[in-house]
JSON list of C-alpha atoms in Angstrom, two decimals:
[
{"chain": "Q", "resi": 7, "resn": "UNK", "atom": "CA", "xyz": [0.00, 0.00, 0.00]},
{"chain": "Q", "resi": 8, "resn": "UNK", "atom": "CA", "xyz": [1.64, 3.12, -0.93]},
{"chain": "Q", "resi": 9, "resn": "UNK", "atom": "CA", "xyz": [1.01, 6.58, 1.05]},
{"chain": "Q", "resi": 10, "resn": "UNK", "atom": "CA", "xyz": [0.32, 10.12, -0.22]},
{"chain": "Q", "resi": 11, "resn": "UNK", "atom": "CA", "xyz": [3.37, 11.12, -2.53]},
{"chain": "Q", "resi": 12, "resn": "UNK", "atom": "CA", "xyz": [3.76, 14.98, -3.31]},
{"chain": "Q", "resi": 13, "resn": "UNK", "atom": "CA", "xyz": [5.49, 16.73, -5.97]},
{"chain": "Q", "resi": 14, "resn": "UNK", "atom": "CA", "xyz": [7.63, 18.67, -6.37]},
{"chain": "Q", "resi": 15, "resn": "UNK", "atom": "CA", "xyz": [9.19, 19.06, -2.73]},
{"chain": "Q", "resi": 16, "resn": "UNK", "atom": "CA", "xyz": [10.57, 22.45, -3.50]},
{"chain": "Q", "resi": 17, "resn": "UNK", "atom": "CA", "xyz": [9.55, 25.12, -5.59]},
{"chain": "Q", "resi": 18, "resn": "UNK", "atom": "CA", "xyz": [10.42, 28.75, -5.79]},
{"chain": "Q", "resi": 19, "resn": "UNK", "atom": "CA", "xyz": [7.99, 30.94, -8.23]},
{"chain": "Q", "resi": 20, "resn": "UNK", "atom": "CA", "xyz": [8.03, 34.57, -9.21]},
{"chain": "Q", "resi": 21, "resn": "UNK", "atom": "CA", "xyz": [5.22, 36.82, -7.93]},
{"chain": "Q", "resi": 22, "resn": "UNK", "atom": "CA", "xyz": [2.79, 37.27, -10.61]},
{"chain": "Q", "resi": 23, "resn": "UNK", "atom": "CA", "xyz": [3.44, 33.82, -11.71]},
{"chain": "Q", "resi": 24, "resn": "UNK", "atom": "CA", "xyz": [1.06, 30.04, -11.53]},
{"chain": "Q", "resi": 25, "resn": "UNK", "atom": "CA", "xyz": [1.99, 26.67, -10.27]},
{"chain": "Q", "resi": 26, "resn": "UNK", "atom": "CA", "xyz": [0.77, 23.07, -9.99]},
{"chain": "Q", "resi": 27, "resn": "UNK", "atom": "CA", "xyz": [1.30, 21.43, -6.78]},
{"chain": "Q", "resi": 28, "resn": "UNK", "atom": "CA", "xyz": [0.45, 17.54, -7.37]},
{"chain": "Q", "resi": 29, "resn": "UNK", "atom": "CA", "xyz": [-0.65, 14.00, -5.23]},
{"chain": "Q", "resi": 30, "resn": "UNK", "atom": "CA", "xyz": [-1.76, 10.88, -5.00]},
{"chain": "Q", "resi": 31, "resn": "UNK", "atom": "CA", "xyz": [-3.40, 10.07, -2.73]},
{"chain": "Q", "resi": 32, "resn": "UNK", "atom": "CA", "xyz": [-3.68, 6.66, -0.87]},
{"chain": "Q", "resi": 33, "resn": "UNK", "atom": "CA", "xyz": [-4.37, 3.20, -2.10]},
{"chain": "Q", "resi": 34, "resn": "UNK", "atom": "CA", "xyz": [-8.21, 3.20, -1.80]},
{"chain": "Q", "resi": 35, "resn": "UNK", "atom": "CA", "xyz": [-8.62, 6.63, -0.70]},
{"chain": "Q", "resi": 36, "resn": "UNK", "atom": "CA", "xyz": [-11.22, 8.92, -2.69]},
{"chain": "Q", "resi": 37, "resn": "UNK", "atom": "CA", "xyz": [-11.31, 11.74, -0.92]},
{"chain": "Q", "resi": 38, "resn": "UNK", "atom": "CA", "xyz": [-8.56, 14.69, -1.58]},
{"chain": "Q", "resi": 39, "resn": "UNK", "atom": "CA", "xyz": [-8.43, 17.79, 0.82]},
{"chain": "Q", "resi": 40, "resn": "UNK", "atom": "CA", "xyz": [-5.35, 20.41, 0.44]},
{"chain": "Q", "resi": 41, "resn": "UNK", "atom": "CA", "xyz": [-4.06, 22.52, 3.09]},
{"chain": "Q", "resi": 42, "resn": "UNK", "atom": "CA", "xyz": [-1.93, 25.68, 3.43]},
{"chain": "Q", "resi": 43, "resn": "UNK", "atom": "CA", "xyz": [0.72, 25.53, 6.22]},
{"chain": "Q", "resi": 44, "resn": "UNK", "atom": "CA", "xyz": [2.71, 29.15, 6.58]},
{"chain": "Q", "resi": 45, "resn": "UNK", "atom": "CA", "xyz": [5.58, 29.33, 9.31]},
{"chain": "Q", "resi": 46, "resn": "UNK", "atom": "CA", "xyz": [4.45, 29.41, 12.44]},
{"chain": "Q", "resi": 47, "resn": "UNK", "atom": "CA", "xyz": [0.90, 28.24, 11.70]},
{"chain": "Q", "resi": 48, "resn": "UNK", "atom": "CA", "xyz": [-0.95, 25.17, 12.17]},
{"chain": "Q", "resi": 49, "resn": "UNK", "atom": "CA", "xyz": [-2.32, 23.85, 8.69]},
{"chain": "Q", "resi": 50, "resn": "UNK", "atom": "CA", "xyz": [-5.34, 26.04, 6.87]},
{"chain": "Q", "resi": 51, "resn": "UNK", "atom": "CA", "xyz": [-8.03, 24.10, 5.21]},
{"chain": "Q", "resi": 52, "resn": "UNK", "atom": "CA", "xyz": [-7.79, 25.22, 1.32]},
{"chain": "Q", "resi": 53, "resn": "UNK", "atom": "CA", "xyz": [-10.37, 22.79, -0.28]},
{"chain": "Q", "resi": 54, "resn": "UNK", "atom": "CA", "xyz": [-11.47, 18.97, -0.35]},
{"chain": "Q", "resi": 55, "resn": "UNK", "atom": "CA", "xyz": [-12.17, 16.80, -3.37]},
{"chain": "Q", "resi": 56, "resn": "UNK", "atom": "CA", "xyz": [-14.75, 13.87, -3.43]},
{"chain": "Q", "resi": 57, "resn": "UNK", "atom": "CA", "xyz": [-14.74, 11.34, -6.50]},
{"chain": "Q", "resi": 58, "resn": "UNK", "atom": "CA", "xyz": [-13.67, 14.41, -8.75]},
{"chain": "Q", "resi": 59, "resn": "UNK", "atom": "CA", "xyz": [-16.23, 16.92, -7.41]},
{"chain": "Q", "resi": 60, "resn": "UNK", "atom": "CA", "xyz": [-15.13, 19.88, -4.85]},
{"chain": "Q", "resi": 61, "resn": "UNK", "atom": "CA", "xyz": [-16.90, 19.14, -1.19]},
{"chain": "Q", "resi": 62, "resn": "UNK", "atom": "CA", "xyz": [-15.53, 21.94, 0.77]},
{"chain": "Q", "resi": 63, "resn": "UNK", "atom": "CA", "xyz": [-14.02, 25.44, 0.57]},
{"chain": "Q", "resi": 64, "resn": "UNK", "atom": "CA", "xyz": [-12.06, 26.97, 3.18]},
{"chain": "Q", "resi": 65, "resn": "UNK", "atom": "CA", "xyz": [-11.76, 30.72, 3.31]},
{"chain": "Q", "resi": 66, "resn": "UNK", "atom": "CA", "xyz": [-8.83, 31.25, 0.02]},
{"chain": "Q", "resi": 67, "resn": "UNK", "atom": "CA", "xyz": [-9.88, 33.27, -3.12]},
{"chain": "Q", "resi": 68, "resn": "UNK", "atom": "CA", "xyz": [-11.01, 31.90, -6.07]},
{"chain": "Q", "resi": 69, "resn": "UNK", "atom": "CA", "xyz": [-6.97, 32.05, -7.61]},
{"chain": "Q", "resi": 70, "resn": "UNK", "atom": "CA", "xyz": [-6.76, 28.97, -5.60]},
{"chain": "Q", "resi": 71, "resn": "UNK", "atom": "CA", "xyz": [-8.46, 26.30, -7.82]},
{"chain": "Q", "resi": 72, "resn": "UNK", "atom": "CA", "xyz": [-7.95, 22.49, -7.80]},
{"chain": "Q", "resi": 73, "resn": "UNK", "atom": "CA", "xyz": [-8.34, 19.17, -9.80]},
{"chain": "Q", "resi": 74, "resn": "UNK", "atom": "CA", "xyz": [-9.09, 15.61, -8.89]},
{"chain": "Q", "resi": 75, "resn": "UNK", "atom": "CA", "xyz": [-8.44, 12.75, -11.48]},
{"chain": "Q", "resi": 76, "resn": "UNK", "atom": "CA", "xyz": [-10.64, 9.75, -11.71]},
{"chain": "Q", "resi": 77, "resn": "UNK", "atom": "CA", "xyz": [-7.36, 7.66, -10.08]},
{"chain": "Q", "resi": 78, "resn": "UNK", "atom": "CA", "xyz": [-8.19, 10.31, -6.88]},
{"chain": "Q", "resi": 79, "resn": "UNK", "atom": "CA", "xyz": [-4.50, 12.00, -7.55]},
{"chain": "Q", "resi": 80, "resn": "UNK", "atom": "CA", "xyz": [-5.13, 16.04, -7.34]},
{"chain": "Q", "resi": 81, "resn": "UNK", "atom": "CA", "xyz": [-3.97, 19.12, -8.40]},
{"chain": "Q", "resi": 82, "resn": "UNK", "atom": "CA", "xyz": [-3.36, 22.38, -6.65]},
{"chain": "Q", "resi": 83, "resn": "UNK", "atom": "CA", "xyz": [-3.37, 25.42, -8.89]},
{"chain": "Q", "resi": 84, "resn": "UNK", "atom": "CA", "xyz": [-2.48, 29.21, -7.36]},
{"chain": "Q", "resi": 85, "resn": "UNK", "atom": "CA", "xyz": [-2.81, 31.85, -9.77]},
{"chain": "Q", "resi": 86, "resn": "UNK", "atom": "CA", "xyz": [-1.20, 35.36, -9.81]},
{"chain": "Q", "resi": 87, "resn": "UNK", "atom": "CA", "xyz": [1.05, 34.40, -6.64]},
{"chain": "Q", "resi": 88, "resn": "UNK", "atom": "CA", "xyz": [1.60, 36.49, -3.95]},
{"chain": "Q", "resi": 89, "resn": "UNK", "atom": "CA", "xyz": [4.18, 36.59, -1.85]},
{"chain": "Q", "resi": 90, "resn": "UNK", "atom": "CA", "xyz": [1.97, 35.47, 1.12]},
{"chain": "Q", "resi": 91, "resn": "UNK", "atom": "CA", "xyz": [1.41, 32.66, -0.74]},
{"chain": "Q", "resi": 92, "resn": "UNK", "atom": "CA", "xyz": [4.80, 31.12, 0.37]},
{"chain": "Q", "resi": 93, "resn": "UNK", "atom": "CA", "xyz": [4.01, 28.39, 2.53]},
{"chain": "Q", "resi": 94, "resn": "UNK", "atom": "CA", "xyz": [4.40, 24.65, 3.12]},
{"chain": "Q", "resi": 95, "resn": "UNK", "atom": "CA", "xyz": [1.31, 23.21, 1.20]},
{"chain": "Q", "resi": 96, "resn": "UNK", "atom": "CA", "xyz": [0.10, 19.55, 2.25]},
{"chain": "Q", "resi": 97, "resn": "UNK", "atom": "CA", "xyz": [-2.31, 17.17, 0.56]},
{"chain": "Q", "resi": 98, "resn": "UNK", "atom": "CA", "xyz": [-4.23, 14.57, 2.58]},
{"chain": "Q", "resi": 99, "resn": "UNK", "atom": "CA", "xyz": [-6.23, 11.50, 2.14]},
{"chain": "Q", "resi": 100, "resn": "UNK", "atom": "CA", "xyz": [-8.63, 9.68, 3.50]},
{"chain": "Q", "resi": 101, "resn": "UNK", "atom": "CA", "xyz": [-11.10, 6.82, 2.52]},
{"chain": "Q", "resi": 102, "resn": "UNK", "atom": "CA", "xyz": [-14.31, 8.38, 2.75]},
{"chain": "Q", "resi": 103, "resn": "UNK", "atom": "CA", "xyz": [-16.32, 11.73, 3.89]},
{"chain": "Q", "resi": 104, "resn": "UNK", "atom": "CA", "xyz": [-19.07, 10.35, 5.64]},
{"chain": "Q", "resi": 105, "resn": "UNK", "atom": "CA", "xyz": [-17.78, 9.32, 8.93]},
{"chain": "Q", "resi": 106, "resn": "UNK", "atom": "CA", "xyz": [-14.61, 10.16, 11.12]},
{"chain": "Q", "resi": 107, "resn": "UNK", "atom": "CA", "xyz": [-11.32, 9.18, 9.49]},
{"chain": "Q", "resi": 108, "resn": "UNK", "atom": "CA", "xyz": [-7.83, 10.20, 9.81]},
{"chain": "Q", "resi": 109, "resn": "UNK", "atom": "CA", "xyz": [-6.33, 11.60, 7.06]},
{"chain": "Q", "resi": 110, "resn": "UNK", "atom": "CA", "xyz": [-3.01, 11.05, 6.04]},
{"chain": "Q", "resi": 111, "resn": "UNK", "atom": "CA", "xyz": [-0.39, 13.51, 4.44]},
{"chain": "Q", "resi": 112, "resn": "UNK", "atom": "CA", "xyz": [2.00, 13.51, 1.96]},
{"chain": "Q", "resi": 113, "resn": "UNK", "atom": "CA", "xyz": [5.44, 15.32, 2.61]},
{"chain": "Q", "resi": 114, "resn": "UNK", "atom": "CA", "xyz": [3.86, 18.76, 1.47]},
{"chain": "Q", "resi": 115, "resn": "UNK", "atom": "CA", "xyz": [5.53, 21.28, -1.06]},
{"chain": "Q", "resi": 116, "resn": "UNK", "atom": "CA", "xyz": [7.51, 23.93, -0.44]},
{"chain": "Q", "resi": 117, "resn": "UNK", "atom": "CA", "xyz": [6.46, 27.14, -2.13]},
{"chain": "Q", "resi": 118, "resn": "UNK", "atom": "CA", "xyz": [8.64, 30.25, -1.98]},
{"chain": "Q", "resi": 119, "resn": "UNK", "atom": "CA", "xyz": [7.38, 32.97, -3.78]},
{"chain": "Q", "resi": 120, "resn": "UNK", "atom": "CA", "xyz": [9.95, 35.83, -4.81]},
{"chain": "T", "resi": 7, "resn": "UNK", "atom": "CA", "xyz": [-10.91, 33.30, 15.49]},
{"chain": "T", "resi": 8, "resn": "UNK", "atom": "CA", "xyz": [-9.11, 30.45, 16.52]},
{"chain": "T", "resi": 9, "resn": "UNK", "atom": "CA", "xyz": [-11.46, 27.63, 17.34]},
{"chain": "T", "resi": 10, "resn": "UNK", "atom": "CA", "xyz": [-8.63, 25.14, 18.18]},
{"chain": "T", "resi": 11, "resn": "UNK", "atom": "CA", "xyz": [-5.81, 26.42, 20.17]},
{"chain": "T", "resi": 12, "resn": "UNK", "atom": "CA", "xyz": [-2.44, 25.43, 21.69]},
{"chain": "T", "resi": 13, "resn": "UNK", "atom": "CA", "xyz": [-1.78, 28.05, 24.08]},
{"chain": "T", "resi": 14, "resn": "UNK", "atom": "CA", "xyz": [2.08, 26.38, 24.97]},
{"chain": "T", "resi": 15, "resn": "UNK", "atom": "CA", "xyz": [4.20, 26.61, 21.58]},
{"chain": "T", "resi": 16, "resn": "UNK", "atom": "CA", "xyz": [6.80, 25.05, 22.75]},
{"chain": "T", "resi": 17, "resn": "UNK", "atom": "CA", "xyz": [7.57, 22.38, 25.86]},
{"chain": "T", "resi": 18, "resn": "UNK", "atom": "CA", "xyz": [10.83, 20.18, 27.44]},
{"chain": "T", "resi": 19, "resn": "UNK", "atom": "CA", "xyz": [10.67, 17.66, 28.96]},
{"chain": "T", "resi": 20, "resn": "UNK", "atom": "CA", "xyz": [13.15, 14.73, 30.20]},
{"chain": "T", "resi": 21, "resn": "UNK", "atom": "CA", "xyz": [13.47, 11.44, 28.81]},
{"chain": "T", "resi": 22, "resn": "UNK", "atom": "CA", "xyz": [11.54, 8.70, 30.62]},
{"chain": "T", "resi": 23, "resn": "UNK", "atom": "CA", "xyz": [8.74, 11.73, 32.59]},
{"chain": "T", "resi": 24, "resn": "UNK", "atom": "CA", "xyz": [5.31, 12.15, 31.18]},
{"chain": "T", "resi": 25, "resn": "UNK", "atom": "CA", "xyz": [4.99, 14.61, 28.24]},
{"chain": "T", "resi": 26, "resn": "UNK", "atom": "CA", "xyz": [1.14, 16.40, 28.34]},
{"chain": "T", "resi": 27, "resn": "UNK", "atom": "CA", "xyz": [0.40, 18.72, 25.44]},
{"chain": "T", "resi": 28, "resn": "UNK", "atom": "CA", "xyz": [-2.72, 20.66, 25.95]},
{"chain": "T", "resi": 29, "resn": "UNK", "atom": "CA", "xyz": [-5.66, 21.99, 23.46]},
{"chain": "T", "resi": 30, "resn": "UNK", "atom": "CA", "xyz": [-8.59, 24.25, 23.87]},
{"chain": "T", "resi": 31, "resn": "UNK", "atom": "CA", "xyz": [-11.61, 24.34, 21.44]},
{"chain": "T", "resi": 32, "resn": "UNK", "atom": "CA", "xyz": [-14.54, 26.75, 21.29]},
{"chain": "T", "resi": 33, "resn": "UNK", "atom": "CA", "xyz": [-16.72, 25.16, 18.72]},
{"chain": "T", "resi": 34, "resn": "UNK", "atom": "CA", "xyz": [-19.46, 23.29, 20.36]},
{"chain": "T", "resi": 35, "resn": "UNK", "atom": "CA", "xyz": [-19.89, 21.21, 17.05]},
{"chain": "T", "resi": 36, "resn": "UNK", "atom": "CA", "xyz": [-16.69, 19.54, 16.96]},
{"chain": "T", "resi": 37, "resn": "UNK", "atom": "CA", "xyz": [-16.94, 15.88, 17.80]},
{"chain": "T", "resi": 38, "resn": "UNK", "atom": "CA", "xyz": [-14.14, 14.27, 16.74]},
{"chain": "T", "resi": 39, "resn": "UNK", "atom": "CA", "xyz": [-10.16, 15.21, 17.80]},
{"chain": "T", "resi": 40, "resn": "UNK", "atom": "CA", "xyz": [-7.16, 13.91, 16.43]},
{"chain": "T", "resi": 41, "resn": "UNK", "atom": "CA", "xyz": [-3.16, 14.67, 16.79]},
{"chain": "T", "resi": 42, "resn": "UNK", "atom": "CA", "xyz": [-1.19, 14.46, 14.44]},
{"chain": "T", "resi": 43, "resn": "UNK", "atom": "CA", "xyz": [2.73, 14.73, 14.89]},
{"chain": "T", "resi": 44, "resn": "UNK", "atom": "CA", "xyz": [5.13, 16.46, 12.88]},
{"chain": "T", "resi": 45, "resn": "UNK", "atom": "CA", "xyz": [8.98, 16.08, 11.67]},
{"chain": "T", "resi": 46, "resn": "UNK", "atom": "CA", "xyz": [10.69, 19.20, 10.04]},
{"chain": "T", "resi": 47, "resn": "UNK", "atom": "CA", "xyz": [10.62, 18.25, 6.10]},
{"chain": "T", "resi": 48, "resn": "UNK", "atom": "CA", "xyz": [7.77, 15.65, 6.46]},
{"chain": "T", "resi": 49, "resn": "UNK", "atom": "CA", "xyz": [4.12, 16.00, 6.21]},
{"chain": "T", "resi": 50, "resn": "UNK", "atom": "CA", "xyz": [1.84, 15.71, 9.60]},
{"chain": "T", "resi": 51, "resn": "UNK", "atom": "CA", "xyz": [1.37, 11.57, 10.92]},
{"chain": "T", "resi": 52, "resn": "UNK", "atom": "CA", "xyz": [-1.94, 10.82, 12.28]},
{"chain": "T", "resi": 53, "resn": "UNK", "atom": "CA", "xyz": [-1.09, 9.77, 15.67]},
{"chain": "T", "resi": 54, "resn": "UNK", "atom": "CA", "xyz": [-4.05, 9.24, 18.30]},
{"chain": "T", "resi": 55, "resn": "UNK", "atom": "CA", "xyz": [-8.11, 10.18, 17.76]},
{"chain": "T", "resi": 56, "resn": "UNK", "atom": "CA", "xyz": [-11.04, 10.05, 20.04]},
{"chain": "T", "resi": 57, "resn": "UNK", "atom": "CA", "xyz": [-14.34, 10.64, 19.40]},
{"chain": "T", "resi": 58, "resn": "UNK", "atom": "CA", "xyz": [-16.64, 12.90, 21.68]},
{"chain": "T", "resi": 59, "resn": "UNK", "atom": "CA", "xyz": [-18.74, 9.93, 22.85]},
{"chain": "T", "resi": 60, "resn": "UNK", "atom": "CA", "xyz": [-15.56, 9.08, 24.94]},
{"chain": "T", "resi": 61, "resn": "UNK", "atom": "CA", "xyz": [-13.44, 10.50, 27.43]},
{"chain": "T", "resi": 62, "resn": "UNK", "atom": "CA", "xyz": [-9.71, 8.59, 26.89]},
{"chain": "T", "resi": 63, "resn": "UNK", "atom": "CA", "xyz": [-8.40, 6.79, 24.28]},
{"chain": "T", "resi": 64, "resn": "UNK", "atom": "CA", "xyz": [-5.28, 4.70, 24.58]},
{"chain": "T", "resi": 65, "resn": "UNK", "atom": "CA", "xyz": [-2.74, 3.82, 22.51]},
{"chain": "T", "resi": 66, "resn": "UNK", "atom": "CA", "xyz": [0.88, 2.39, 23.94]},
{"chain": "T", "resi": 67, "resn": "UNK", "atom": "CA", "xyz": [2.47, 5.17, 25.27]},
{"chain": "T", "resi": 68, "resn": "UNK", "atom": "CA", "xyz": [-0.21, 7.94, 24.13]},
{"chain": "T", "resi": 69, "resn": "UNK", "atom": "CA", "xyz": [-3.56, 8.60, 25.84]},
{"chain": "T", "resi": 70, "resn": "UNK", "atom": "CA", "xyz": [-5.80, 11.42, 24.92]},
{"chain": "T", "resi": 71, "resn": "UNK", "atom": "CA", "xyz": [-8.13, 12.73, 27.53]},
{"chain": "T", "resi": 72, "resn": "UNK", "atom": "CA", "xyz": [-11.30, 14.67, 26.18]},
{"chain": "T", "resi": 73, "resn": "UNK", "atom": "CA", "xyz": [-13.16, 17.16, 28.68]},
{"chain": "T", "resi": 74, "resn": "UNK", "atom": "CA", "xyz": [-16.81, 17.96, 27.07]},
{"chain": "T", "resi": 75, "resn": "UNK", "atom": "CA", "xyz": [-17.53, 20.31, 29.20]},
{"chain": "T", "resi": 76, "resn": "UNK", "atom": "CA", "xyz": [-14.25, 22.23, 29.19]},
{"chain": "T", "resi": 77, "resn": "UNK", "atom": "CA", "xyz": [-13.55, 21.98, 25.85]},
{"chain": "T", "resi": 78, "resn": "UNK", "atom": "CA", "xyz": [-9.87, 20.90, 26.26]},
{"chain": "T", "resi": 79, "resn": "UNK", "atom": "CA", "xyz": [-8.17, 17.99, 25.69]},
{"chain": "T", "resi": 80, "resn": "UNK", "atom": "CA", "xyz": [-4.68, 16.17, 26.49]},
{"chain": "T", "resi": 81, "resn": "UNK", "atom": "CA", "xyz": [-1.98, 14.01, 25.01]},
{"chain": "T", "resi": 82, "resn": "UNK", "atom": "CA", "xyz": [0.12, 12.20, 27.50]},
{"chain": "T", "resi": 83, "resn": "UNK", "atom": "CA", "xyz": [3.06, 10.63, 26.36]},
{"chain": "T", "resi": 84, "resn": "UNK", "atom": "CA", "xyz": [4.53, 8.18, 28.68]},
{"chain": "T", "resi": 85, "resn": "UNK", "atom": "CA", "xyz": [7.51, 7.46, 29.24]},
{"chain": "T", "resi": 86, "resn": "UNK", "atom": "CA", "xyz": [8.90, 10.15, 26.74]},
{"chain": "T", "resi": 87, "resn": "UNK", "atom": "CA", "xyz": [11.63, 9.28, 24.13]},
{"chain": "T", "resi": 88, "resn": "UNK", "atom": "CA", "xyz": [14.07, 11.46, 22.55]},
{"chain": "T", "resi": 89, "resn": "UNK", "atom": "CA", "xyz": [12.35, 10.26, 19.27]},
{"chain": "T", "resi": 90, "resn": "UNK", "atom": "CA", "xyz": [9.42, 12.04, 20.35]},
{"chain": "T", "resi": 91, "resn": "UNK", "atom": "CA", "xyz": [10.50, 15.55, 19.97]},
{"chain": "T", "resi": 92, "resn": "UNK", "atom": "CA", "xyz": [8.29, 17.08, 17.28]},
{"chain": "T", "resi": 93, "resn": "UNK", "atom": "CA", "xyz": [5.87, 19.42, 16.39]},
{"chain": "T", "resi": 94, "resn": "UNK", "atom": "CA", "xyz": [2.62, 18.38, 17.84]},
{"chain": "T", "resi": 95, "resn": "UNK", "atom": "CA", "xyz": [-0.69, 19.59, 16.25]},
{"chain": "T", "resi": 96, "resn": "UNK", "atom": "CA", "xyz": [-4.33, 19.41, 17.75]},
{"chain": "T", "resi": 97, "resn": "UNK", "atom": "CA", "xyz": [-7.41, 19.17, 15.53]},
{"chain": "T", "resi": 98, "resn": "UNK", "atom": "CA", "xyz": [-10.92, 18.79, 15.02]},
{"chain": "T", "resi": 99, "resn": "UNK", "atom": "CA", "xyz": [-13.46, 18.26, 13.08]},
{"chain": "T", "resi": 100, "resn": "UNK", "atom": "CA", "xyz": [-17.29, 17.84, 12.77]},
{"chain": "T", "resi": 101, "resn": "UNK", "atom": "CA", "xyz": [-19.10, 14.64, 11.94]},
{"chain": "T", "resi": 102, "resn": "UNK", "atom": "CA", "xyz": [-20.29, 14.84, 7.93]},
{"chain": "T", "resi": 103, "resn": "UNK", "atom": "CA", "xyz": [-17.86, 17.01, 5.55]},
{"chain": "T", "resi": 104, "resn": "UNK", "atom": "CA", "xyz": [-16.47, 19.22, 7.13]},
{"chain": "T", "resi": 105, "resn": "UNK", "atom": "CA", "xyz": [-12.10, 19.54, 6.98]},
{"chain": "T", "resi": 106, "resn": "UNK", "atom": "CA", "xyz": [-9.70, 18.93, 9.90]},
{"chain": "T", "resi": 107, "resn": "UNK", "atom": "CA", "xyz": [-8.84, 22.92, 11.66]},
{"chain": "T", "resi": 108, "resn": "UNK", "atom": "CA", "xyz": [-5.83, 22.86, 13.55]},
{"chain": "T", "resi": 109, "resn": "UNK", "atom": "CA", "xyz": [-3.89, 24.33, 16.24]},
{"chain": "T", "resi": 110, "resn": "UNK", "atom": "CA", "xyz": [-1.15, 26.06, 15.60]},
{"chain": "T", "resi": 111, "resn": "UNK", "atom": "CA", "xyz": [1.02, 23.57, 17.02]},
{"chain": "T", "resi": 112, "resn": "UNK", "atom": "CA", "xyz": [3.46, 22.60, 20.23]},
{"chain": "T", "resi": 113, "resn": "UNK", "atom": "CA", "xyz": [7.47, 21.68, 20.03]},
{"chain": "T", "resi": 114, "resn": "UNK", "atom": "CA", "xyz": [7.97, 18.93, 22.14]},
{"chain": "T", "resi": 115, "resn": "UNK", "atom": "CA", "xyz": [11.59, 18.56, 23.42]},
{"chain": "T", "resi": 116, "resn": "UNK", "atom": "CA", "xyz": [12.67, 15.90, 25.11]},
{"chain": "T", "resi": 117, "resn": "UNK", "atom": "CA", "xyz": [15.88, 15.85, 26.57]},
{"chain": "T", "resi": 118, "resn": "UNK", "atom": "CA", "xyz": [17.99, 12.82, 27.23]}
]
């Protein structure tokens, strides 16, 4: 059974500019959910992804988009970055959305923003 | 608003004592609590849950104590090991779809 991979680790991006953050999720997980982690801070609820559909929107503007592929990888897209978009950003999954479950994270991604 | 807190970011302790990391909560809803810890340059690891409908949960060395009516809860570690200094995050969530919120997160030393 393999766990949630994330790529790339690191990434440094120009303000202005847009990146792709990927995962995959878990073996037999279908359920996605991306968070923002900036120094300091706990982890910020971005967005959550069941079977392909959004399920969830924490409180990021609408530059902050996502994917999720019928194999239940994702996608992370940030538009126009911002500096205060540097941050550690982590992808978790979990097996289902309709009762408790841990989730389990990938590594996360880097983002630097210059 | 913070509705999960960890009001200590940071605590030592020596190897072989008892380790308790604290967190507050102020949303009513929340039902089920998990910690998760954290290595630098590794994503969070589920560690120990508990569900509102009890008041400990065991697991080896880690226990998590849940006070309803305070809205606080506690990981002990015991005994501590070196190999459990990390970052250690509180969170909660609420029964149906809603995400995990966090705390903002405790460094756990512990000294040999």
């Amino acid at each position: 059974e393999t766990g949630v991979t994330q790529s790339p680790t690191h990434l440094i991006k120009t303000r202005g500019q847009q990146v792709t953050l990927r995962c995959s999720s878990q073996s037999g997980h279908n359920t996605v959910s991306w968070y923002q982690q900036a120094l300091g801070q706990g982890p910020q609820f971005i967005f959550q992804y069941y079977r392909e559909e959004e399920n969830g929107r924490g409180n990021f503007p609408p530059r902050f988009s996502g994917l999720q592929f019928p194999n239940y990888s994702s996608e992370l897209n940030v538009n126009a970055l911002e500096l205060d978009d540097s941050a550690l950003y982590l992808c978790a999954s979990s097996q289902a959305r309709e009762r408790h479950t841990e989730a389990f994270f990938g590594q996360g991604t880097r983002l630097t923003v210059v | 608003d913070q509705q999960v807190k960890q009001n200590s970011p940071s605590l030592s302790v020596q190897e072989g004592r008892i380790s308790i990391l604290n967190c507050d909560y102020t949303n009513s809803m929340f039902d089920y609590f998990l910690w998760y810890k954290k290595y630098p340059a590794e994503g969070p690891t589920f560690l120990i849950s508990i569900s509102s409908i009890k008041d400990k949960n065991e697991d080896g060395r880690f226990t998590v104590f849940l006070n309803k009516s305070a809205k606080h809860l506690s990981l002990h570690i015991v005994p501590s090991q070196p190999g459990d200094s990390a970052v250690y995050f509180c969170a909660a969530s609420v029964r149906g779809n809603t995400p995990l919120v966090f705390g903002k997160g405790t460094r756990l030393s512990v000294i040999a």
